[in-house]
């Protein structure tokens, strides 16, 4: 699995609007957005534009925007809160205009995004002017001092690349037998942690250049409890997390059936790392361009927890639902690695595994998301 440049061209949420699309399987991020909305609202109220800065034209960027209702819900909140705040601060003298940049990797389904946007805001009812800004948020995307509000929601846990050491067969960081780092050798986890630190530093360095003094940076990302060695936080959640046990078992099925070699399986790694609050504070302190206004760890219940009785009666339905959910986030990079036929086989085996394990099915699971609001100083 190539680790750097090529990842930008295959890493994305599953596009379109079918049963495995991100549009129809973004329940977890939706729950996190709902819980963090009061904090986002408070963050927008904390904006402190410097004297001489124009209030008539404000620029907002959503980095790692993906597609679907979550994207528009976030921007609607930012725009409406800003509009109300400026109406009070400026006595309604000037009706501000908002320019919103939707940014994600080039592999993102911008067609679906902008088709949905065209239906949502057009003509005299337009709430904001929209543009696309394709590219990695680990690089500069905008001119210096242009942005007033930057949000990134459920995206920063994705790394810029698979760490090079993990790709070295036979090294201590070679992640043999797994496709993610939960339960991996400490050298693997440490290598991912190093990449995560480097990436977050680059992200903050770029935003420091792009955001005006007094502007707002709001980050919501997959996280883990401080002090936790596990990426997930507790055993039951680790068993059901879409990247862990069932995923490894499905890949092992392909190996056991002779469809792929072990080395092929070991060469695939999911580019995700869940940071702790301590990790984030340390990165912001090193960057020195932002002041943290608030930080919170949200514990998000798996959206399938409430359907356990229903799924116990029809475990095959659970297996399909769980497989659809994991494909929404991983199908594009898996398919780029395995091709369409083996990808279909992999997720069929994933669904079968999920349906077969009633002990896992009967457990409540939770995930951690960390929200951070910061002011550019």
Tab-separated table of C-alpha atoms in Angstrom:
chain	number	residue	atom	x	y	z
A	1	UNK	CA	0.000	0.000	0.000
A	2	UNK	CA	1.568	3.268	-1.102
A	3	UNK	CA	1.893	5.652	1.792
A	4	UNK	CA	2.028	9.270	0.762
A	5	UNK	CA	1.213	11.019	-2.507
A	6	UNK	CA	-1.137	8.338	-3.826
A	7	UNK	CA	-3.173	8.247	-0.609
A	8	UNK	CA	-4.512	11.737	-1.334
A	9	UNK	CA	-6.031	10.404	-4.550
A	10	UNK	CA	-7.858	7.417	-3.065
A	11	UNK	CA	-8.725	8.419	0.509
A	12	UNK	CA	-12.318	9.606	0.778
A	13	UNK	CA	-15.667	8.752	2.217
A	14	UNK	CA	-17.754	6.563	-0.097
A	15	UNK	CA	-19.513	8.813	-2.587
A	16	UNK	CA	-22.934	8.605	-4.200
A	17	UNK	CA	-26.171	7.889	-2.386
A	18	UNK	CA	-26.520	4.094	-2.358
A	19	UNK	CA	-26.705	1.824	0.702
A	20	UNK	CA	-22.947	1.911	1.346
A	21	UNK	CA	-22.503	5.648	0.763
A	22	UNK	CA	-21.302	7.996	3.467
A	23	UNK	CA	-24.456	10.054	2.912
A	24	UNK	CA	-26.529	7.137	4.220
A	25	UNK	CA	-24.119	5.910	6.908
A	26	UNK	CA	-22.804	8.994	8.722
A	27	UNK	CA	-24.688	8.373	11.992
A	28	UNK	CA	-21.649	8.535	14.251
A	29	UNK	CA	-20.428	11.913	12.995
A	30	UNK	CA	-24.015	13.201	13.111
A	31	UNK	CA	-24.281	12.302	16.811
A	32	UNK	CA	-20.937	13.959	17.507
A	33	UNK	CA	-22.022	17.102	15.673
A	34	UNK	CA	-25.223	17.296	17.695
A	35	UNK	CA	-23.347	16.985	20.989
A	36	UNK	CA	-20.715	19.534	19.997
A	37	UNK	CA	-23.119	22.118	18.512
A	38	UNK	CA	-23.380	24.216	21.729
A	39	UNK	CA	-19.588	24.322	21.897
A	40	UNK	CA	-19.366	25.308	18.219
A	41	UNK	CA	-21.934	28.067	18.789
A	42	UNK	CA	-19.937	29.385	21.742
A	43	UNK	CA	-16.758	29.284	19.663
A	44	UNK	CA	-18.305	31.427	16.933
A	45	UNK	CA	-19.417	33.965	19.536
A	46	UNK	CA	-15.809	34.223	20.719
A	47	UNK	CA	-14.533	35.579	17.389
A	48	UNK	CA	-12.595	38.809	17.955
A	49	UNK	CA	-11.855	40.514	14.664
A	50	UNK	CA	-9.205	43.201	14.807
A	51	UNK	CA	-9.861	46.878	14.233
A	52	UNK	CA	-10.109	47.659	10.545
A	53	UNK	CA	-11.170	44.118	9.603
A	54	UNK	CA	-14.218	44.162	7.357
A	55	UNK	CA	-17.394	42.663	8.807
A	56	UNK	CA	-19.197	42.868	5.481
A	57	UNK	CA	-17.459	39.879	3.854
A	58	UNK	CA	-16.522	36.917	6.060
A	59	UNK	CA	-14.813	33.773	4.832
A	60	UNK	CA	-15.465	30.324	6.287
A	61	UNK	CA	-13.749	27.033	5.452
A	62	UNK	CA	-14.881	23.494	6.185
A	63	UNK	CA	-11.807	21.268	5.953
A	64	UNK	CA	-12.421	17.581	5.320
A	65	UNK	CA	-16.009	18.444	4.431
A	66	UNK	CA	-16.972	15.053	2.899
A	67	UNK	CA	-20.609	15.063	1.701
A	68	UNK	CA	-24.123	14.957	3.103
A	69	UNK	CA	-26.341	16.653	5.639
A	70	UNK	CA	-23.603	16.836	8.287
A	71	UNK	CA	-21.589	19.158	6.058
A	72	UNK	CA	-24.453	21.567	5.514
A	73	UNK	CA	-25.612	21.411	9.129
A	74	UNK	CA	-22.201	22.564	10.328
A	75	UNK	CA	-22.002	25.467	7.898
A	76	UNK	CA	-25.607	26.497	8.589
A	77	UNK	CA	-24.750	26.753	12.276
A	78	UNK	CA	-21.635	28.841	11.631
A	79	UNK	CA	-23.374	31.225	9.228
A	80	UNK	CA	-26.489	31.734	11.332
A	81	UNK	CA	-24.569	32.320	14.560
A	82	UNK	CA	-22.248	34.767	12.824
A	83	UNK	CA	-25.173	36.595	11.244
A	84	UNK	CA	-26.947	36.995	14.589
A	85	UNK	CA	-23.737	38.031	16.348
A	86	UNK	CA	-22.879	40.684	13.771
A	87	UNK	CA	-26.440	42.001	13.748
A	88	UNK	CA	-26.078	42.693	17.471
A	89	UNK	CA	-22.475	43.928	17.388
A	90	UNK	CA	-23.054	46.288	14.487
A	91	UNK	CA	-26.695	47.186	15.235
A	92	UNK	CA	-27.725	45.549	11.991
A	93	UNK	CA	-26.151	48.382	9.972
A	94	UNK	CA	-24.583	46.113	7.376
A	95	UNK	CA	-25.909	42.774	6.203
A	96	UNK	CA	-22.771	40.610	5.972
A	97	UNK	CA	-22.032	38.351	3.037
A	98	UNK	CA	-20.491	34.951	3.650
A	99	UNK	CA	-18.152	33.001	1.415
A	100	UNK	CA	-17.861	29.317	2.283
A	101	UNK	CA	-15.081	27.054	1.034
A	102	UNK	CA	-15.809	23.329	1.054
A	103	UNK	CA	-12.456	21.575	1.128
A	104	UNK	CA	-11.456	17.928	0.966
A	105	UNK	CA	-9.059	15.668	-0.891
A	106	UNK	CA	-9.476	15.526	-4.687
A	107	UNK	CA	-10.924	12.024	-4.296
A	108	UNK	CA	-13.948	13.424	-2.433
A	109	UNK	CA	-17.301	13.217	-4.254
A	110	UNK	CA	-17.614	16.940	-4.949
A	111	UNK	CA	-20.241	16.241	-7.623
A	112	UNK	CA	-22.699	14.887	-5.070
A	113	UNK	CA	-21.745	17.639	-2.626
A	114	UNK	CA	-22.435	20.490	-5.021
A	115	UNK	CA	-25.545	18.926	-6.515
A	116	UNK	CA	-26.949	18.818	-2.987
A	117	UNK	CA	-25.753	22.357	-2.342
A	118	UNK	CA	-27.449	23.657	-5.480
A	119	UNK	CA	-30.751	22.257	-4.218
A	120	UNK	CA	-30.186	23.732	-0.768
A	121	UNK	CA	-29.110	27.312	-1.444
A	122	UNK	CA	-29.856	29.153	-4.658
A	123	UNK	CA	-31.274	32.391	-6.007
A	124	UNK	CA	-32.660	34.938	-3.566
A	125	UNK	CA	-32.693	32.414	-0.711
A	126	UNK	CA	-28.903	32.000	-0.800
A	127	UNK	CA	-27.378	32.082	2.683
A	128	UNK	CA	-23.804	32.078	1.477
A	129	UNK	CA	-21.633	31.903	-1.609
A	130	UNK	CA	-19.873	28.573	-2.026
A	131	UNK	CA	-16.664	27.341	-3.605
A	132	UNK	CA	-14.621	24.148	-3.599
A	133	UNK	CA	-11.012	23.967	-2.436
A	134	UNK	CA	-9.590	20.502	-3.174
A	135	UNK	CA	-6.414	19.483	-1.391
A	136	UNK	CA	-4.938	18.063	1.797
A	137	UNK	CA	-5.484	20.100	4.953
A	138	UNK	CA	-1.973	19.116	5.954
A	139	UNK	CA	-0.843	21.681	3.360
A	140	UNK	CA	-1.638	25.346	2.721
A	141	UNK	CA	-4.992	25.766	0.986
A	142	UNK	CA	-5.671	29.525	1.200
A	143	UNK	CA	-3.796	32.857	1.060
A	144	UNK	CA	-2.395	34.336	4.257
A	145	UNK	CA	-4.825	35.958	6.676
A	146	UNK	CA	-7.929	35.272	4.569
A	147	UNK	CA	-10.156	33.074	6.735
A	148	UNK	CA	-12.322	34.155	9.673
A	149	UNK	CA	-13.699	30.759	10.737
A	150	UNK	CA	-12.259	27.320	10.031
A	151	UNK	CA	-14.023	24.122	11.052
A	152	UNK	CA	-12.928	20.537	10.599
A	153	UNK	CA	-15.420	17.897	11.698
A	154	UNK	CA	-14.641	14.180	12.131
A	155	UNK	CA	-11.650	14.347	9.792
A	156	UNK	CA	-8.394	15.026	11.660
A	157	UNK	CA	-8.069	11.432	12.866
A	158	UNK	CA	-7.154	10.563	9.247
A	159	UNK	CA	-3.405	10.817	8.738
A	160	UNK	CA	-1.596	12.268	5.754
A	161	UNK	CA	0.083	8.942	5.064
A	162	UNK	CA	0.885	5.510	6.400
A	163	UNK	CA	4.143	5.926	8.373
A	164	UNK	CA	7.052	4.737	6.263
A	165	UNK	CA	8.415	2.456	9.006
A	166	UNK	CA	5.134	0.529	9.028
A	167	UNK	CA	5.683	-0.258	5.339
A	168	UNK	CA	9.095	-1.847	5.967
A	169	UNK	CA	8.619	-5.623	5.979
A	170	UNK	CA	10.432	-7.279	8.845
A	171	UNK	CA	10.877	-4.109	10.877
A	172	UNK	CA	9.612	-3.843	14.445
A	173	UNK	CA	6.902	-1.503	13.134
A	174	UNK	CA	5.669	-3.993	10.495
A	175	UNK	CA	2.000	-4.436	11.451
A	176	UNK	CA	1.778	-8.176	10.765
A	177	UNK	CA	-1.652	-9.791	11.004
A	178	UNK	CA	-3.597	-6.553	11.418
A	179	UNK	CA	-4.845	-3.744	9.226
A	180	UNK	CA	-5.125	-1.186	12.036
A	181	UNK	CA	-3.179	-0.439	15.223
A	182	UNK	CA	-5.594	-1.431	17.995
A	183	UNK	CA	-3.856	-4.290	19.812
A	184	UNK	CA	-0.718	-3.962	17.692
A	185	UNK	CA	2.852	-4.040	18.986
A	186	UNK	CA	3.910	-0.884	20.811
A	187	UNK	CA	6.443	-0.056	18.086
A	188	UNK	CA	3.598	0.119	15.538
A	189	UNK	CA	1.491	2.364	17.760
A	190	UNK	CA	4.485	4.585	18.527
A	191	UNK	CA	5.219	4.980	14.829
A	192	UNK	CA	1.618	6.018	14.171
A	193	UNK	CA	1.797	8.431	17.113
A	194	UNK	CA	4.890	10.066	15.613
A	195	UNK	CA	3.092	10.520	12.293
A	196	UNK	CA	0.051	11.901	14.105
A	197	UNK	CA	2.170	14.481	15.966
A	198	UNK	CA	3.858	15.545	12.732
A	199	UNK	CA	0.541	15.850	10.907
A	200	UNK	CA	-1.199	17.896	13.585
A	201	UNK	CA	1.783	20.238	13.753
A	202	UNK	CA	1.596	20.763	9.981
A	203	UNK	CA	-2.165	21.298	10.127
A	204	UNK	CA	-1.830	23.995	12.812
A	205	UNK	CA	1.115	25.645	11.050
A	206	UNK	CA	-0.954	26.021	7.867
A	207	UNK	CA	-4.032	27.325	9.669
A	208	UNK	CA	-1.868	29.801	11.592
A	209	UNK	CA	-0.981	31.340	8.237
A	210	UNK	CA	-4.502	31.323	6.813
A	211	UNK	CA	-6.688	32.509	9.715
A	212	UNK	CA	-6.929	36.203	10.621
A	213	UNK	CA	-5.924	37.288	14.114
A	214	UNK	CA	-9.003	36.900	16.294
A	215	UNK	CA	-10.464	34.271	13.993
A	216	UNK	CA	-11.797	30.898	15.128
A	217	UNK	CA	-10.505	27.359	14.613
A	218	UNK	CA	-12.931	24.601	15.643
A	219	UNK	CA	-11.770	20.980	15.491
A	220	UNK	CA	-13.816	17.835	16.130
A	221	UNK	CA	-11.897	14.603	15.744
A	222	UNK	CA	-11.947	10.972	16.774
A	223	UNK	CA	-10.064	10.699	20.049
A	224	UNK	CA	-9.251	8.515	23.023
A	225	UNK	CA	-9.370	9.127	26.790
A	226	UNK	CA	-6.224	10.688	28.265
A	227	UNK	CA	-3.976	8.018	29.710
A	228	UNK	CA	-5.544	5.257	27.616
A	229	UNK	CA	-3.173	2.950	25.756
A	230	UNK	CA	-6.098	1.593	23.737
A	231	UNK	CA	-7.248	3.641	20.780
A	232	UNK	CA	-10.874	2.858	21.615
A	233	UNK	CA	-11.049	3.124	25.399
A	234	UNK	CA	-12.839	-0.050	26.527
A	235	UNK	CA	-12.839	-3.729	25.581
A	236	UNK	CA	-16.438	-4.080	24.370
A	237	UNK	CA	-16.162	-1.068	22.086
A	238	UNK	CA	-12.850	-2.337	20.748
A	239	UNK	CA	-14.453	-5.629	19.748
A	240	UNK	CA	-17.191	-3.917	17.737
A	241	UNK	CA	-15.257	-0.990	16.348
A	242	UNK	CA	-15.392	-1.239	12.542
A	243	UNK	CA	-11.590	-1.189	12.190
A	244	UNK	CA	-10.731	-3.947	14.664
A	245	UNK	CA	-11.738	-7.588	15.279
A	246	UNK	CA	-14.247	-8.116	12.483
A	247	UNK	CA	-12.076	-6.318	9.965
A	248	UNK	CA	-9.014	-8.419	10.785
A	249	UNK	CA	-11.108	-11.595	10.624
A	250	UNK	CA	-12.490	-10.684	7.199
A	251	UNK	CA	-8.993	-10.097	5.813
A	252	UNK	CA	-7.855	-13.388	7.361
A	253	UNK	CA	-10.709	-15.132	5.525
A	254	UNK	CA	-9.273	-13.900	2.216
A	255	UNK	CA	-5.864	-15.269	3.233
A	256	UNK	CA	-7.257	-18.627	4.402
A	257	UNK	CA	-9.226	-19.028	1.174
A	258	UNK	CA	-6.121	-18.406	-0.892
A	259	UNK	CA	-7.522	-15.253	-2.442
A	260	UNK	CA	-4.604	-13.120	-1.249
A	261	UNK	CA	-1.196	-13.779	0.288
A	262	UNK	CA	-0.432	-12.885	3.901
A	263	UNK	CA	2.030	-10.269	2.711
A	264	UNK	CA	-0.738	-8.587	0.716
A	265	UNK	CA	-2.899	-8.379	3.852
A	266	UNK	CA	-0.009	-7.102	5.950
A	267	UNK	CA	0.699	-4.372	3.419
A	268	UNK	CA	-2.668	-2.706	3.991
A	269	UNK	CA	-2.971	-0.296	6.912
A	270	UNK	CA	-5.784	2.059	7.854
A	271	UNK	CA	-4.367	5.621	8.151
A	272	UNK	CA	-6.180	6.605	11.356
A	273	UNK	CA	-4.884	7.634	14.778
A	274	UNK	CA	-7.013	8.739	17.730
A	275	UNK	CA	-5.279	11.460	19.729
A	276	UNK	CA	-5.769	12.209	23.413
A	277	UNK	CA	-6.497	15.681	24.756
A	278	UNK	CA	-2.911	15.796	26.032
A	279	UNK	CA	-1.629	15.148	22.496
A	280	UNK	CA	-3.699	18.034	21.142
A	281	UNK	CA	-2.737	20.498	23.887
A	282	UNK	CA	0.952	19.718	23.345
A	283	UNK	CA	0.653	20.335	19.597
A	284	UNK	CA	-1.159	23.652	20.064
A	285	UNK	CA	1.401	24.779	22.640
A	286	UNK	CA	4.232	23.995	20.215
A	287	UNK	CA	2.514	25.875	17.402
A	288	UNK	CA	2.029	28.988	19.586
A	289	UNK	CA	-0.460	30.542	17.165
A	290	UNK	CA	-3.678	29.635	18.969
A	291	UNK	CA	-5.265	30.038	22.376
A	292	UNK	CA	-7.541	27.171	23.426
A	293	UNK	CA	-10.934	28.482	24.480
A	294	UNK	CA	-12.451	25.128	25.357
A	295	UNK	CA	-11.779	21.424	24.927
A	296	UNK	CA	-14.099	18.522	25.642
A	297	UNK	CA	-14.146	14.748	25.235
A	298	UNK	CA	-17.542	13.479	24.047
A	299	UNK	CA	-18.513	9.856	24.555
A	300	UNK	CA	-20.687	8.897	21.592
A	301	UNK	CA	-23.027	5.906	21.759
A	302	UNK	CA	-22.950	3.589	18.764
A	303	UNK	CA	-26.072	4.316	16.723
A	304	UNK	CA	-26.821	0.570	16.597
A	305	UNK	CA	-27.038	0.187	20.396
A	306	UNK	CA	-30.767	0.874	20.382
A	307	UNK	CA	-31.481	-1.767	17.745
A	308	UNK	CA	-29.975	-4.750	19.529
A	309	UNK	CA	-33.264	-6.569	20.176
A	310	UNK	CA	-34.205	-6.142	16.534
A	311	UNK	CA	-30.811	-7.331	15.324
A	312	UNK	CA	-30.763	-10.341	17.688
A	313	UNK	CA	-33.857	-11.581	15.846
A	314	UNK	CA	-32.277	-10.902	12.479
A	315	UNK	CA	-28.480	-11.030	12.818
A	316	UNK	CA	-28.008	-11.058	9.037
A	317	UNK	CA	-29.565	-7.605	8.946
A	318	UNK	CA	-27.075	-6.482	11.568
A	319	UNK	CA	-24.193	-7.907	9.572
A	320	UNK	CA	-25.268	-6.055	6.438
A	321	UNK	CA	-25.801	-2.799	8.349
A	322	UNK	CA	-22.403	-3.036	10.012
A	323	UNK	CA	-20.713	-3.824	6.692
A	324	UNK	CA	-22.457	-0.875	5.023
A	325	UNK	CA	-21.277	1.390	7.820
A	326	UNK	CA	-17.636	0.372	7.521
A	327	UNK	CA	-17.695	0.593	3.728
A	328	UNK	CA	-18.828	4.214	3.958
A	329	UNK	CA	-15.427	5.094	5.385
A	330	UNK	CA	-13.083	2.455	3.981
A	331	UNK	CA	-14.355	1.154	0.645
A	332	UNK	CA	-12.472	3.676	-1.549
A	333	UNK	CA	-9.029	2.904	-0.104
A	334	UNK	CA	-9.706	-0.846	0.105
A	335	UNK	CA	-10.860	-0.941	-3.507
A	336	UNK	CA	-7.816	1.016	-4.656
A	337	UNK	CA	-5.688	-1.669	-2.975
A	338	UNK	CA	-7.601	-4.884	-3.712
A	339	UNK	CA	-9.701	-4.040	-6.755
A	340	UNK	CA	-13.515	-4.272	-6.927
A	341	UNK	CA	-13.952	-8.074	-6.898
A	342	UNK	CA	-11.857	-8.778	-3.804
A	343	UNK	CA	-13.307	-5.717	-2.083
A	344	UNK	CA	-16.805	-7.124	-2.560
A	345	UNK	CA	-15.649	-10.473	-1.149
A	346	UNK	CA	-13.961	-8.792	1.836
A	347	UNK	CA	-17.044	-6.893	2.946
A	348	UNK	CA	-19.312	-9.899	2.392
A	349	UNK	CA	-17.123	-11.826	4.805
A	350	UNK	CA	-17.179	-8.877	7.168
A	351	UNK	CA	-20.998	-8.965	7.163
A	352	UNK	CA	-21.030	-12.732	7.774
A	353	UNK	CA	-18.605	-12.386	10.694
A	354	UNK	CA	-20.648	-9.567	12.233
A	355	UNK	CA	-23.869	-11.567	11.964
A	356	UNK	CA	-22.336	-14.709	13.473
A	357	UNK	CA	-21.028	-13.266	16.740
A	358	UNK	CA	-24.054	-12.707	18.993
A	359	UNK	CA	-21.839	-12.020	22.007
A	360	UNK	CA	-20.468	-8.964	20.237
A	361	UNK	CA	-23.899	-8.011	18.923
A	362	UNK	CA	-25.359	-7.871	22.440
A	363	UNK	CA	-22.817	-5.368	23.817
A	364	UNK	CA	-23.281	-1.597	24.026
A	365	UNK	CA	-20.409	0.309	22.478
A	366	UNK	CA	-19.179	3.893	22.656
A	367	UNK	CA	-16.646	5.988	20.810
A	368	UNK	CA	-14.748	9.093	21.853
A	369	UNK	CA	-14.669	12.402	19.973
A	370	UNK	CA	-12.639	15.428	21.071
A	371	UNK	CA	-13.812	18.978	20.304
A	372	UNK	CA	-11.475	21.960	20.516
A	373	UNK	CA	-12.265	25.632	20.007
A	374	UNK	CA	-9.306	27.976	19.627
A	375	UNK	CA	-8.705	31.626	18.802
A	376	UNK	CA	-5.950	32.735	16.423
A	377	UNK	CA	-3.650	35.016	18.435
